[in-house]
mmCIF file of C-alpha atoms in Angstrom:
data_model
loop_
_atom_site.group_PDB
_atom_site.id
_atom_site.type_symbol
_atom_site.label_atom_id
_atom_site.label_comp_id
_atom_site.label_asym_id
_atom_site.label_seq_id
_atom_site.Cartn_x
_atom_site.Cartn_y
_atom_site.Cartn_z
ATOM 1 C CA MET A 28 72.460 31.121 35.791
ATOM 2 C CA ILE A 29 69.641 30.434 38.709
ATOM 3 C CA PHE A 30 69.870 33.967 39.843
ATOM 4 C CA ARG A 31 69.150 34.881 36.361
ATOM 5 C CA ARG A 32 66.203 33.032 35.861
ATOM 6 C CA LYS A 33 64.922 33.965 39.454
ATOM 7 C CA PHE A 34 65.521 37.795 38.373
ATOM 8 C CA ILE A 35 63.482 37.041 34.912
ATOM 9 C CA ALA A 36 61.032 35.184 37.058
ATOM 10 C CA VAL A 37 60.081 38.465 39.252
ATOM 11 C CA VAL A 38 60.667 40.547 36.291
ATOM 12 C CA ILE A 39 57.645 38.691 34.465
ATOM 13 C CA LEU A 40 55.528 38.397 37.615
ATOM 14 C CA LEU A 41 55.772 42.309 37.856
ATOM 15 C CA ILE A 42 54.826 42.630 34.302
ATOM 16 C CA LEU A 43 51.645 40.382 34.924
ATOM 17 C CA ILE A 44 50.729 42.176 38.052
ATOM 18 C CA ILE A 45 50.536 45.554 36.342
ATOM 19 C CA LEU A 46 48.403 44.338 33.346
ATOM 20 C CA LEU A 47 46.478 42.619 35.847
ATOM 21 C CA GLN A 48 45.992 45.653 37.764
ATOM 22 C CA THR A 49 45.442 47.693 34.149
ATOM 23 C CA ARG A 50 42.548 45.200 33.173
ATOM 24 C CA VAL A 51 41.295 44.536 36.361
ATOM 25 C CA PRO A 52 40.936 47.751 38.415
ATOM 26 C CA GLU A 53 39.465 45.899 41.612
ATOM 27 C CA SER A 54 42.728 44.222 41.908
ATOM 28 C CA GLN A 55 44.593 47.421 42.794
ATOM 29 C CA LYS A 56 43.511 47.322 46.265
ATOM 30 C CA VAL A 57 44.778 43.720 46.898
ATOM 31 C CA PHE A 58 48.005 44.455 45.573
ATOM 32 C CA ARG A 59 48.513 47.972 47.396
ATOM 33 C CA GLY A 60 47.705 45.919 50.987
ATOM 34 C CA ILE A 61 50.152 43.478 49.545
ATOM 35 C CA PHE A 62 52.744 45.379 49.006
ATOM 36 C CA GLY A 63 51.980 47.927 51.570
ATOM 37 C CA ASN A 64 52.276 45.192 54.104
ATOM 38 C CA ILE A 65 55.765 44.258 52.603
ATOM 39 C CA LEU A 66 56.762 47.534 52.065
ATOM 40 C CA ASN A 67 55.198 50.088 55.095
ATOM 41 C CA PRO A 68 57.672 48.243 57.879
ATOM 42 C CA VAL A 69 61.033 48.829 55.333
ATOM 43 C CA LEU A 70 59.713 53.006 54.659
ATOM 44 C CA TYR A 71 58.793 53.230 58.119
ATOM 45 C CA TYR A 72 62.437 51.823 59.183
ATOM 46 C CA THR A 73 64.093 53.534 56.595
ATOM 47 C CA GLU A 74 62.478 57.104 57.546
ATOM 48 C CA MET A 75 63.208 56.441 61.487
ATOM 49 C CA THR A 76 66.762 55.906 60.434
ATOM 50 C CA THR A 77 67.017 58.649 58.068
ATOM 51 C CA SER A 78 65.636 60.729 60.546
ATOM 52 C CA TYR A 79 67.785 59.794 63.419
ATOM 53 C CA ILE A 80 70.837 60.445 61.240
ATOM 54 C CA SER A 81 69.173 63.755 60.365
ATOM 55 C CA ASN A 82 68.665 64.811 64.401
ATOM 56 C CA VAL A 83 72.152 63.553 64.763
ATOM 57 C CA TYR A 84 73.720 65.717 62.370
ATOM 58 C CA ASN A 85 71.742 68.719 63.321
ATOM 59 C CA ASP A 86 72.531 68.042 66.751
ATOM 60 C CA TYR A 87 76.376 67.875 65.742
ATOM 61 C CA ILE A 88 76.128 70.932 63.868
ATOM 62 C CA ASN A 89 74.328 72.284 66.758
ATOM 63 C CA LEU A 90 77.354 71.635 69.218
ATOM 64 C CA VAL A 91 79.921 72.861 66.908
ATOM 65 C CA GLY A 92 77.819 76.191 67.162
ATOM 66 C CA VAL A 93 77.574 75.849 70.916
ATOM 67 C CA LYS A 94 81.255 75.559 71.169
ATOM 68 C CA LYS A 95 82.420 78.137 68.981
ATOM 69 C CA ASN A 96 79.843 80.348 70.765
ATOM 70 C CA ASN A 97 81.314 79.233 74.064
ATOM 71 C CA GLU A 98 84.583 80.150 72.848
ATOM 72 C CA GLU A 99 83.797 83.605 71.989
ATOM 73 C CA LEU A 100 82.039 84.238 75.100
ATOM 74 C CA ARG A 101 84.990 83.218 77.014
ATOM 75 C CA GLU A 102 87.181 85.528 75.140
ATOM 76 C CA LYS A 103 84.918 88.219 76.018
ATOM 77 C CA ILE A 104 84.969 87.541 79.376
ATOM 78 C CA ARG A 105 88.650 87.424 79.114
ATOM 79 C CA GLN A 106 88.263 90.830 77.743
ATOM 80 C CA LEU A 107 86.544 91.902 80.285
ATOM 81 C CA LYS A 108 88.560 90.689 83.249
ATOM 82 C CA LEU A 109 91.267 92.450 81.764
ATOM 83 C CA GLU A 110 89.313 96.053 80.789
ATOM 84 C CA ASN A 111 87.823 95.670 85.034
ATOM 85 C CA SER A 112 91.586 95.154 86.173
ATOM 86 C CA ILE A 113 93.230 98.133 83.865
ATOM 87 C CA LEU A 114 90.213 100.097 85.398
ATOM 88 C CA SER A 115 90.499 98.840 89.021
ATOM 89 C CA GLU A 116 94.352 99.705 88.671
ATOM 90 C CA LYS A 117 93.465 103.431 87.132
ATOM 91 C CA LEU A 118 90.706 104.006 90.119
ATOM 92 C CA THR A 119 93.627 103.067 92.535
ATOM 93 C CA GLU A 120 95.908 105.215 91.061
ATOM 94 C CA TYR A 121 93.403 108.200 91.122
ATOM 95 C CA ASN A 122 92.687 107.446 94.579
ATOM 96 C CA ARG A 123 96.105 107.664 95.347
ATOM 97 C CA LEU A 124 96.900 110.762 93.292
ATOM 98 C CA LYS A 125 94.010 112.492 94.971
ATOM 99 C CA LYS A 126 95.525 111.582 98.404
ATOM 100 C CA LEU A 127 98.782 113.218 97.048
ATOM 101 C CA LEU A 128 97.169 116.128 95.934
ATOM 102 C CA ASN A 129 95.159 116.767 99.108
ATOM 103 C CA PHE A 130 98.250 116.499 100.998
ATOM 104 C CA LYS A 131 99.981 119.147 98.659
ATOM 105 C CA LYS A 132 97.212 121.090 99.428
ATOM 106 C CA ALA A 133 97.515 120.925 102.979
ATOM 107 C CA TYR A 134 100.880 122.636 103.233
ATOM 108 C CA ASP A 135 102.365 125.654 101.527
ATOM 109 C CA PHE A 136 105.369 124.405 99.581
ATOM 110 C CA ARG A 137 106.273 123.968 95.846
ATOM 111 C CA THR A 138 106.703 120.352 94.968
ATOM 112 C CA ILE A 139 107.709 117.904 92.116
ATOM 113 C CA ALA A 140 105.888 115.113 92.056
ATOM 114 C CA CYS A 141 107.319 111.809 90.923
ATOM 115 C CA ASN A 142 106.820 107.932 90.368
ATOM 116 C CA VAL A 143 108.978 105.436 92.075
ATOM 117 C CA ILE A 144 110.936 102.924 89.853
ATOM 118 C CA GLY A 145 113.179 101.124 91.907
ATOM 119 C CA ARG A 146 113.204 100.038 95.760
ATOM 120 C CA ASN A 147 115.695 98.907 97.946
ATOM 121 C CA ILE A 148 113.968 98.074 101.600
ATOM 122 C CA GLU A 149 115.704 94.785 102.747
ATOM 123 C CA GLY A 150 119.341 96.055 102.340
ATOM 124 C CA PHE A 151 121.506 97.534 105.271
ATOM 125 C CA LEU A 152 120.813 100.736 103.267
ATOM 126 C CA LYS A 153 117.554 101.585 102.542
ATOM 127 C CA TYR A 154 116.281 103.693 99.171
ATOM 128 C CA ILE A 155 114.102 104.069 96.620
ATOM 129 C CA ILE A 156 114.598 105.462 93.217
ATOM 130 C CA ILE A 157 112.426 108.255 91.559
ATOM 131 C CA ASP A 158 111.644 108.965 87.959
ATOM 132 C CA ALA A 159 112.769 112.948 88.148
ATOM 133 C CA GLY A 160 116.435 114.194 88.237
ATOM 134 C CA SER A 161 117.894 117.436 87.859
ATOM 135 C CA THR A 162 116.329 118.489 84.438
ATOM 136 C CA ASP A 163 113.036 118.426 86.887
ATOM 137 C CA GLY A 164 114.588 120.826 89.273
ATOM 138 C CA VAL A 165 114.952 118.008 92.068
ATOM 139 C CA GLU A 166 118.612 118.835 94.436
ATOM 140 C CA ILE A 167 120.182 116.697 96.953
ATOM 141 C CA ASN A 168 118.676 116.964 100.727
ATOM 142 C CA ASP A 169 115.448 117.484 99.166
ATOM 143 C CA ALA A 170 112.647 116.350 101.433
ATOM 144 C CA VAL A 171 110.617 113.514 99.826
ATOM 145 C CA VAL A 172 106.884 112.841 100.950
ATOM 146 C CA SER A 173 104.167 110.933 100.195
ATOM 147 C CA TYR A 174 99.908 111.275 100.987
ATOM 148 C CA GLU A 175 100.638 109.042 104.223
ATOM 149 C CA GLY A 176 104.141 111.067 105.737
ATOM 150 C CA LEU A 177 107.410 111.625 105.441
ATOM 151 C CA VAL A 178 109.480 109.308 103.072
ATOM 152 C CA GLY A 179 113.117 110.416 103.506
ATOM 153 C CA LYS A 180 115.450 112.780 101.470
ATOM 154 C CA VAL A 181 117.138 112.688 98.131
ATOM 155 C CA VAL A 182 121.048 111.605 98.467
ATOM 156 C CA GLU A 183 121.996 111.412 94.860
ATOM 157 C CA VAL A 184 120.719 113.296 91.764
ATOM 158 C CA TYR A 185 120.873 111.964 88.035
ATOM 159 C CA ARG A 186 119.549 114.024 84.713
ATOM 160 C CA SER A 187 116.433 111.944 84.878
ATOM 161 C CA SER A 188 116.166 110.052 88.315
ATOM 162 C CA ALA A 189 117.533 110.232 91.681
ATOM 163 C CA ARG A 190 118.026 108.308 94.766
ATOM 164 C CA VAL A 191 116.111 108.747 98.049
ATOM 165 C CA ASN A 192 117.479 107.289 101.332
ATOM 166 C CA VAL A 193 114.144 106.809 103.711
ATOM 167 C CA ILE A 194 114.148 107.315 107.179
ATOM 168 C CA LEU A 195 114.035 103.856 107.994
ATOM 169 C CA ASN A 196 117.949 104.305 107.948
ATOM 170 C CA VAL A 197 120.265 104.078 111.332
ATOM 171 C CA ASN A 198 121.814 107.585 110.062
ATOM 172 C CA SER A 199 118.180 109.117 108.920
ATOM 173 C CA TYR A 200 118.127 111.532 111.990
ATOM 174 C CA VAL A 201 114.824 113.309 111.707
ATOM 175 C CA SER A 202 114.160 116.072 114.248
ATOM 176 C CA VAL A 203 110.347 115.424 115.325
ATOM 177 C CA MET A 204 108.067 116.160 118.019
ATOM 178 C CA ASN A 205 105.190 114.531 119.600
ATOM 179 C CA PHE A 206 102.054 116.442 118.185
ATOM 180 C CA ASN A 207 100.078 116.385 121.483
ATOM 181 C CA THR A 208 102.771 117.297 124.234
ATOM 182 C CA ARG A 209 105.113 119.235 121.453
ATOM 183 C CA THR A 210 108.452 117.307 123.021
ATOM 184 C CA VAL A 211 111.286 117.014 120.743
ATOM 185 C CA GLY A 212 113.833 113.989 119.713
ATOM 186 C CA ILE A 213 115.470 112.606 116.906
ATOM 187 C CA LEU A 214 114.237 109.323 115.162
ATOM 188 C CA SER A 215 116.142 107.387 112.705
ATOM 189 C CA GLY A 216 115.805 103.879 112.024
ATOM 190 C CA ASP A 217 116.733 100.745 114.524
ATOM 191 C CA GLY A 218 118.408 99.036 111.977
ATOM 192 C CA GLU A 219 115.830 96.315 111.506
ATOM 193 C CA GLY A 220 113.504 98.253 109.909
ATOM 194 C CA LYS A 221 111.558 100.090 112.777
ATOM 195 C CA LEU A 222 112.004 103.557 113.900
ATOM 196 C CA VAL A 223 113.153 104.782 117.390
ATOM 197 C CA VAL A 224 113.017 108.316 118.641
ATOM 198 C CA ASP A 225 116.195 109.143 120.712
ATOM 199 C CA PHE A 226 117.077 112.094 122.995
ATOM 200 C CA TYR A 227 113.031 112.394 124.232
ATOM 201 C CA ASP A 228 112.844 114.253 127.632
ATOM 202 C CA LYS A 229 111.951 111.600 130.189
ATOM 203 C CA LEU A 230 109.547 113.318 132.081
ATOM 204 C CA ASP A 231 107.271 114.082 129.026
ATOM 205 C CA GLU A 232 104.399 111.308 129.394
ATOM 206 C CA VAL A 233 103.980 109.530 126.146
ATOM 207 C CA SER A 234 101.016 107.921 125.161
ATOM 208 C CA LYS A 235 100.628 104.709 122.784
ATOM 209 C CA GLY A 236 99.140 105.869 119.632
ATOM 210 C CA ASP A 237 100.552 109.302 119.940
ATOM 211 C CA LEU A 238 101.487 110.991 116.637
ATOM 212 C CA PHE A 239 105.046 112.285 115.596
ATOM 213 C CA ILE A 240 105.410 115.103 113.309
ATOM 214 C CA THR A 241 108.599 116.763 111.612
ATOM 215 C CA SER A 242 109.716 119.778 114.159
ATOM 216 C CA GLY A 243 110.817 121.849 111.372
ATOM 217 C CA LEU A 244 114.286 121.997 113.629
ATOM 218 C CA GLY A 245 117.594 121.781 111.567
ATOM 219 C CA GLY A 246 115.859 123.295 108.251
ATOM 220 C CA LEU A 247 115.873 119.973 106.174
ATOM 221 C CA TYR A 248 112.676 118.997 106.565
ATOM 222 C CA PRO A 249 109.277 121.238 106.403
ATOM 223 C CA LYS A 250 107.680 121.379 110.088
ATOM 224 C CA GLY A 251 104.567 119.395 110.506
ATOM 225 C CA ILE A 252 104.747 116.498 108.064
ATOM 226 C CA PRO A 253 103.426 113.152 109.864
ATOM 227 C CA VAL A 254 106.245 110.694 110.635
ATOM 228 C CA GLY A 255 104.727 107.811 113.264
ATOM 229 C CA ASN A 256 102.833 106.669 116.178
ATOM 230 C CA ALA A 257 104.297 105.744 119.401
ATOM 231 C CA VAL A 258 104.103 102.049 120.061
ATOM 232 C CA LYS A 259 106.047 101.784 123.180
ATOM 233 C CA ASN A 260 108.610 103.837 124.973
ATOM 234 C CA THR A 261 111.832 102.835 127.487
ATOM 235 C CA GLU A 262 113.966 104.675 129.662
ATOM 236 C CA SER A 263 117.289 104.886 128.345
ATOM 237 C CA VAL A 264 120.393 103.647 129.658
ATOM 238 C CA ASN A 265 121.670 106.975 130.881
ATOM 239 C CA GLY A 266 118.537 107.597 132.559
ATOM 240 C CA ILE A 267 117.938 111.105 131.310
ATOM 241 C CA PHE A 268 115.976 110.339 128.259
ATOM 242 C CA GLN A 269 113.407 108.251 127.303
ATOM 243 C CA LYS A 270 113.615 105.773 123.987
ATOM 244 C CA ILE A 271 110.250 105.604 122.083
ATOM 245 C CA PHE A 272 109.338 103.273 119.846
ATOM 246 C CA VAL A 273 107.398 104.620 116.381
ATOM 247 C CA GLU A 274 105.390 102.947 113.659
ATOM 248 C CA GLN A 275 105.869 104.662 110.283
ATOM 249 C CA LYS A 276 103.491 105.938 108.660
ATOM 250 C CA VAL A 277 104.607 105.210 105.309
ATOM 251 C CA ASN A 278 104.263 101.605 103.537
ATOM 252 C CA PHE A 279 107.788 102.020 102.372
ATOM 253 C CA TYR A 280 107.074 98.333 99.949
ATOM 254 C CA LYS A 281 103.892 99.866 98.176
ATOM 255 C CA LEU A 282 105.204 103.176 97.806
ATOM 256 C CA GLU A 283 104.458 104.149 94.139
ATOM 257 C CA ASN A 284 104.244 107.979 93.933
ATOM 258 C CA VAL A 285 105.770 110.768 95.965
ATOM 259 C CA LEU A 286 106.345 114.356 96.139
ATOM 260 C CA VAL A 287 109.748 115.965 96.568
ATOM 261 C CA VAL A 288 109.378 119.086 98.533
ATOM 262 C CA LYS A 289 111.184 122.679 97.376
ATOM 263 C CA ASP A 290 110.919 125.564 98.916
ATOM 264 C CA GLU A 291 107.959 127.057 100.746
ATOM 265 C CA GLU A 292 105.400 128.971 98.245
#
Protein backbone atom coordinates (compact mmCIF):
# COMPACT_ATOMS: atom_id res chain seq x y z
CA MET A 1 0.00 0.00 0.00
CA ILE A 2 2.81 2.40 0.93
CA PHE A 3 4.75 1.40 -2.18
CA ARG A 4 1.69 2.12 -4.34
CA ARG A 5 1.30 5.60 -2.84
CA LYS A 6 4.98 6.36 -3.46
CA PHE A 7 4.71 5.14 -7.02
CA ILE A 8 1.63 7.35 -7.67
CA ALA A 9 3.43 10.33 -6.12
CA VAL A 10 6.45 9.81 -8.41
CA VAL A 11 4.22 9.56 -11.47
CA ILE A 12 2.36 12.76 -10.51
CA LEU A 13 5.68 14.51 -9.94
CA LEU A 14 6.94 13.49 -13.36
CA ILE A 15 3.71 14.70 -15.00
CA LEU A 16 4.01 18.06 -13.26
CA ILE A 17 7.61 18.40 -14.35
CA ILE A 18 6.70 17.64 -17.96
CA LEU A 19 3.85 20.17 -17.88
CA LEU A 20 6.09 22.75 -16.32
CA GLN A 21 8.76 22.26 -19.01
CA THR A 22 6.09 22.61 -21.68
CA ARG A 23 4.58 25.82 -20.28
CA VAL A 24 7.82 27.35 -18.99
CA PRO A 25 10.67 26.65 -21.46
CA GLU A 26 13.27 28.27 -19.21
CA SER A 27 12.76 25.48 -16.67
CA GLN A 28 14.15 22.88 -19.10
CA LYS A 29 17.73 23.88 -18.40
CA VAL A 30 17.15 23.58 -14.67
CA PHE A 31 15.62 20.12 -14.85
CA ARG A 32 18.25 18.97 -17.37
CA GLY A 33 20.92 19.98 -14.93
CA ILE A 34 19.19 18.23 -12.03
CA PHE A 35 18.51 15.03 -13.93
CA GLY A 36 21.92 15.21 -15.59
CA ASN A 37 23.61 15.28 -12.20
CA ILE A 38 21.58 12.27 -11.13
CA LEU A 39 21.69 10.20 -14.33
CA ASN A 40 25.11 11.02 -15.79
CA PRO A 41 27.11 9.07 -13.18
CA VAL A 42 24.74 6.16 -13.60
CA LEU A 43 25.06 6.32 -17.38
CA TYR A 44 28.84 6.71 -17.13
CA TYR A 45 29.33 3.63 -14.97
CA THR A 46 26.78 1.72 -17.03
CA GLU A 47 28.73 2.57 -20.17
CA MET A 48 32.02 1.66 -18.49
CA THR A 49 30.62 -1.68 -17.35
CA THR A 50 29.19 -2.39 -20.80
CA SER A 51 32.50 -1.43 -22.42
CA TYR A 52 34.44 -3.65 -20.00
CA ILE A 53 32.15 -6.61 -20.65
CA SER A 54 32.42 -5.99 -24.39
CA ASN A 55 36.23 -5.84 -24.18
CA VAL A 56 36.38 -9.02 -22.09
CA TYR A 57 34.15 -10.78 -24.61
CA ASN A 58 36.24 -9.55 -27.53
CA ASP A 59 39.44 -10.62 -25.76
CA TYR A 60 37.92 -14.05 -25.18
CA ILE A 61 36.98 -14.33 -28.84
CA ASN A 62 40.50 -13.24 -29.80
CA LEU A 63 42.05 -15.77 -27.42
CA VAL A 64 39.90 -18.52 -28.91
CA GLY A 65 41.09 -17.45 -32.36
CA VAL A 66 44.73 -17.31 -31.24
CA LYS A 67 44.45 -20.77 -29.66
CA LYS A 68 43.01 -22.15 -32.87
CA ASN A 69 45.78 -20.49 -34.89
CA ASN A 70 48.40 -21.89 -32.50
CA GLU A 71 46.98 -25.39 -32.88
CA GLU A 72 47.05 -25.01 -36.66
CA LEU A 73 50.64 -23.76 -36.51
CA ARG A 74 51.67 -26.64 -34.26
CA GLU A 75 50.07 -29.09 -36.68
CA LYS A 76 51.92 -27.46 -39.59
CA ILE A 77 55.18 -27.67 -37.62
CA ARG A 78 54.58 -31.38 -36.98
CA GLN A 79 53.91 -31.94 -40.67
CA LEU A 80 57.03 -29.99 -41.65
CA LYS A 81 59.14 -31.99 -39.19
CA LEU A 82 57.79 -35.23 -40.64
CA GLU A 83 58.43 -34.05 -44.20
CA ASN A 84 61.93 -32.91 -43.20
CA SER A 85 62.61 -36.31 -41.63
CA ILE A 86 61.41 -38.10 -44.78
CA LEU A 87 63.51 -35.84 -47.03
CA SER A 88 66.53 -36.31 -44.77
CA GLU A 89 66.14 -40.09 -44.96
CA LYS A 90 65.76 -39.93 -48.75
CA LEU A 91 68.90 -37.78 -48.99
CA THR A 92 70.82 -40.23 -46.80
CA GLU A 93 69.62 -43.14 -48.93
CA TYR A 94 70.52 -41.25 -52.11
CA ASN A 95 74.06 -40.60 -50.87
CA ARG A 96 74.41 -44.23 -49.79
CA LEU A 97 73.22 -45.55 -53.17
CA LYS A 98 75.44 -43.04 -54.97
CA LYS A 99 78.47 -44.38 -53.10
CA LEU A 100 77.40 -47.93 -53.90
CA LEU A 101 77.10 -47.02 -57.59
CA ASN A 102 80.52 -45.38 -57.58
CA PHE A 103 81.93 -48.50 -55.91
CA LYS A 104 80.38 -50.66 -58.63
CA LYS A 105 81.85 -48.47 -61.37
CA ALA A 106 85.32 -48.95 -59.90
CA TYR A 107 85.20 -52.72 -60.50
CA ASP A 108 84.59 -54.77 -63.61
CA PHE A 109 81.98 -57.21 -62.38
CA ARG A 110 78.25 -57.68 -62.71
CA THR A 111 76.23 -57.15 -59.55
CA ILE A 112 72.74 -57.47 -58.10
CA ALA A 113 71.61 -54.60 -55.87
CA CYS A 114 69.88 -55.68 -52.63
CA ASN A 115 68.48 -54.30 -49.42
CA VAL A 116 69.35 -55.72 -46.01
CA ILE A 117 66.09 -56.91 -44.43
CA GLY A 118 67.49 -58.72 -41.40
CA ARG A 119 70.69 -59.17 -39.43
CA ASN A 120 72.26 -61.06 -36.54
CA ILE A 121 75.68 -59.64 -35.73
CA GLU A 122 75.72 -60.34 -31.99
CA GLY A 123 75.30 -64.12 -32.14
CA PHE A 124 78.00 -66.74 -32.63
CA LEU A 125 76.94 -67.12 -36.28
CA LYS A 126 76.92 -63.63 -37.74
CA TYR A 127 74.86 -62.99 -40.86
CA ILE A 128 72.53 -60.66 -42.74
CA ILE A 129 69.40 -61.38 -44.79
CA ILE A 130 69.01 -59.73 -48.20
CA ASP A 131 65.84 -59.23 -50.27
CA ALA A 132 67.12 -60.99 -53.41
CA GLY A 133 67.10 -64.72 -54.07
CA SER A 134 67.16 -67.40 -56.74
CA THR A 135 64.63 -65.58 -58.93
CA ASP A 136 67.05 -62.63 -59.04
CA GLY A 137 70.06 -64.78 -59.91
CA VAL A 138 71.63 -65.03 -56.45
CA GLU A 139 73.63 -68.24 -55.87
CA ILE A 140 75.49 -69.87 -53.00
CA ASN A 141 79.08 -68.61 -52.56
CA ASP A 142 78.39 -65.32 -54.32
CA ALA A 143 80.48 -62.56 -52.77
CA VAL A 144 78.63 -59.65 -51.19
CA VAL A 145 80.02 -56.11 -50.88
CA SER A 146 78.92 -52.64 -49.81
CA TYR A 147 80.34 -49.28 -50.84
CA GLU A 148 82.60 -49.54 -47.75
CA GLY A 149 84.09 -52.90 -48.63
CA LEU A 150 83.73 -56.67 -48.30
CA VAL A 151 80.65 -57.97 -46.44
CA GLY A 152 80.76 -61.76 -46.83
CA LYS A 153 79.36 -64.55 -48.97
CA VAL A 154 75.95 -66.09 -49.68
CA VAL A 155 75.42 -69.38 -47.82
CA GLU A 156 71.68 -70.00 -48.23
CA VAL A 157 69.41 -69.01 -51.11
CA TYR A 158 65.61 -68.87 -51.14
CA ARG A 159 63.19 -67.74 -53.83
CA SER A 160 63.22 -64.03 -52.95
CA SER A 161 65.82 -63.76 -50.20
CA ALA A 162 69.19 -65.10 -49.13
CA ARG A 163 71.41 -65.40 -46.08
CA VAL A 164 74.89 -63.92 -46.13
CA ASN A 165 77.53 -64.96 -43.60
CA VAL A 166 79.68 -61.91 -42.86
CA ILE A 167 83.47 -61.93 -42.61
CA LEU A 168 83.31 -61.49 -38.82
CA ASN A 169 82.68 -65.24 -38.44
CA VAL A 170 85.59 -67.35 -37.20
CA ASN A 171 85.37 -69.62 -40.26
CA SER A 172 85.12 -66.90 -42.92
CA TYR A 173 88.71 -67.45 -44.22
CA VAL A 174 89.27 -64.67 -46.73
CA SER A 175 92.53 -64.48 -48.64
CA VAL A 176 93.77 -60.91 -48.24
CA MET A 177 96.88 -58.90 -49.05
CA ASN A 178 98.57 -55.81 -47.70
CA PHE A 179 97.90 -53.10 -50.26
CA ASN A 180 101.34 -51.57 -49.69
CA THR A 181 103.60 -54.64 -49.44
CA ARG A 182 101.44 -57.14 -51.39
CA THR A 183 102.05 -59.78 -48.72
CA VAL A 184 99.22 -62.31 -48.43
CA GLY A 185 97.50 -63.74 -45.35
CA ILE A 186 94.23 -65.40 -44.30
CA LEU A 187 91.62 -63.21 -42.61
CA SER A 188 88.78 -64.38 -40.37
CA GLY A 189 86.82 -63.33 -37.31
CA ASP A 190 88.38 -63.71 -33.88
CA GLY A 191 85.12 -64.77 -32.20
CA GLU A 192 84.71 -61.40 -30.49
CA GLY A 193 83.44 -59.36 -33.42
CA LYS A 194 86.88 -58.35 -34.69
CA LEU A 195 89.09 -59.39 -37.62
CA VAL A 196 92.51 -60.99 -37.57
CA VAL A 197 94.96 -61.98 -40.33
CA ASP A 198 96.87 -65.22 -39.75
CA PHE A 199 99.67 -66.91 -41.70
CA TYR A 200 101.19 -63.55 -42.52
CA ASP A 201 104.94 -63.44 -43.21
CA LYS A 202 106.80 -62.53 -40.04
CA LEU A 203 109.46 -60.63 -41.99
CA ASP A 204 106.99 -58.27 -43.63
CA GLU A 205 106.78 -54.85 -42.01
CA VAL A 206 103.24 -53.83 -41.19
CA SER A 207 102.36 -50.28 -40.17
CA LYS A 208 99.27 -49.22 -38.29
CA GLY A 209 96.62 -48.16 -40.81
CA ASP A 210 97.88 -50.37 -43.65
CA LEU A 211 94.98 -51.30 -45.91
CA PHE A 212 94.14 -54.95 -46.49
CA ILE A 213 92.25 -55.92 -49.64
CA THR A 214 91.03 -59.20 -51.11
CA SER A 215 93.87 -60.98 -52.93
CA GLY A 216 91.72 -62.79 -55.49
CA LEU A 217 93.36 -66.11 -54.60
CA GLY A 218 90.95 -69.03 -54.36
CA GLY A 219 88.51 -67.48 -56.82
CA LEU A 220 85.75 -66.82 -54.28
CA TYR A 221 86.22 -63.09 -53.77
CA PRO A 222 87.22 -60.71 -56.58
CA LYS A 223 90.61 -59.07 -56.16
CA GLY A 224 90.98 -55.56 -54.76
CA ILE A 225 87.94 -55.18 -52.49
CA PRO A 226 88.78 -53.23 -49.29
CA VAL A 227 88.50 -55.31 -46.11
CA GLY A 228 90.04 -53.30 -43.28
CA ASN A 229 93.02 -51.46 -41.82
CA ALA A 230 95.77 -52.83 -39.62
CA VAL A 231 95.43 -51.93 -35.95
CA LYS A 232 98.33 -53.87 -34.43
CA ASN A 233 100.42 -56.97 -35.06
CA THR A 234 101.79 -59.71 -32.81
CA GLU A 235 104.10 -62.66 -33.39
CA SER A 236 102.42 -66.04 -33.72
CA VAL A 237 103.24 -68.86 -31.33
CA ASN A 238 105.27 -70.84 -33.88
CA GLY A 239 107.45 -67.83 -34.61
CA ILE A 240 107.13 -68.19 -38.39
CA PHE A 241 104.16 -65.92 -38.99
CA GLN A 242 102.80 -62.80 -37.42
CA LYS A 243 99.18 -62.09 -36.58
CA ILE A 244 97.63 -58.81 -37.76
CA PHE A 245 94.56 -57.36 -36.06
CA VAL A 246 92.38 -55.50 -38.53
CA GLU A 247 89.55 -53.01 -38.11
CA GLN A 248 86.86 -53.79 -40.67
CA LYS A 249 85.77 -51.21 -43.24
CA VAL A 250 82.09 -52.16 -43.13
CA ASN A 251 79.82 -51.13 -40.26
CA PHE A 252 77.70 -54.28 -40.11
CA TYR A 253 75.31 -52.80 -37.57
CA LYS A 254 74.27 -50.03 -39.99
CA LEU A 255 74.40 -51.99 -43.22
CA GLU A 256 71.36 -51.25 -45.42
CA ASN A 257 72.30 -51.70 -49.09
CA VAL A 258 74.65 -54.27 -50.62
CA LEU A 259 75.72 -55.70 -53.97
CA VAL A 260 75.85 -59.41 -54.76
CA VAL A 261 78.85 -59.94 -57.01
CA LYS A 262 78.43 -62.12 -60.08
CA ASP A 263 81.00 -62.90 -62.76
CA GLU A 264 83.25 -60.19 -64.18
CA GLU A 265 81.85 -58.20 -67.07
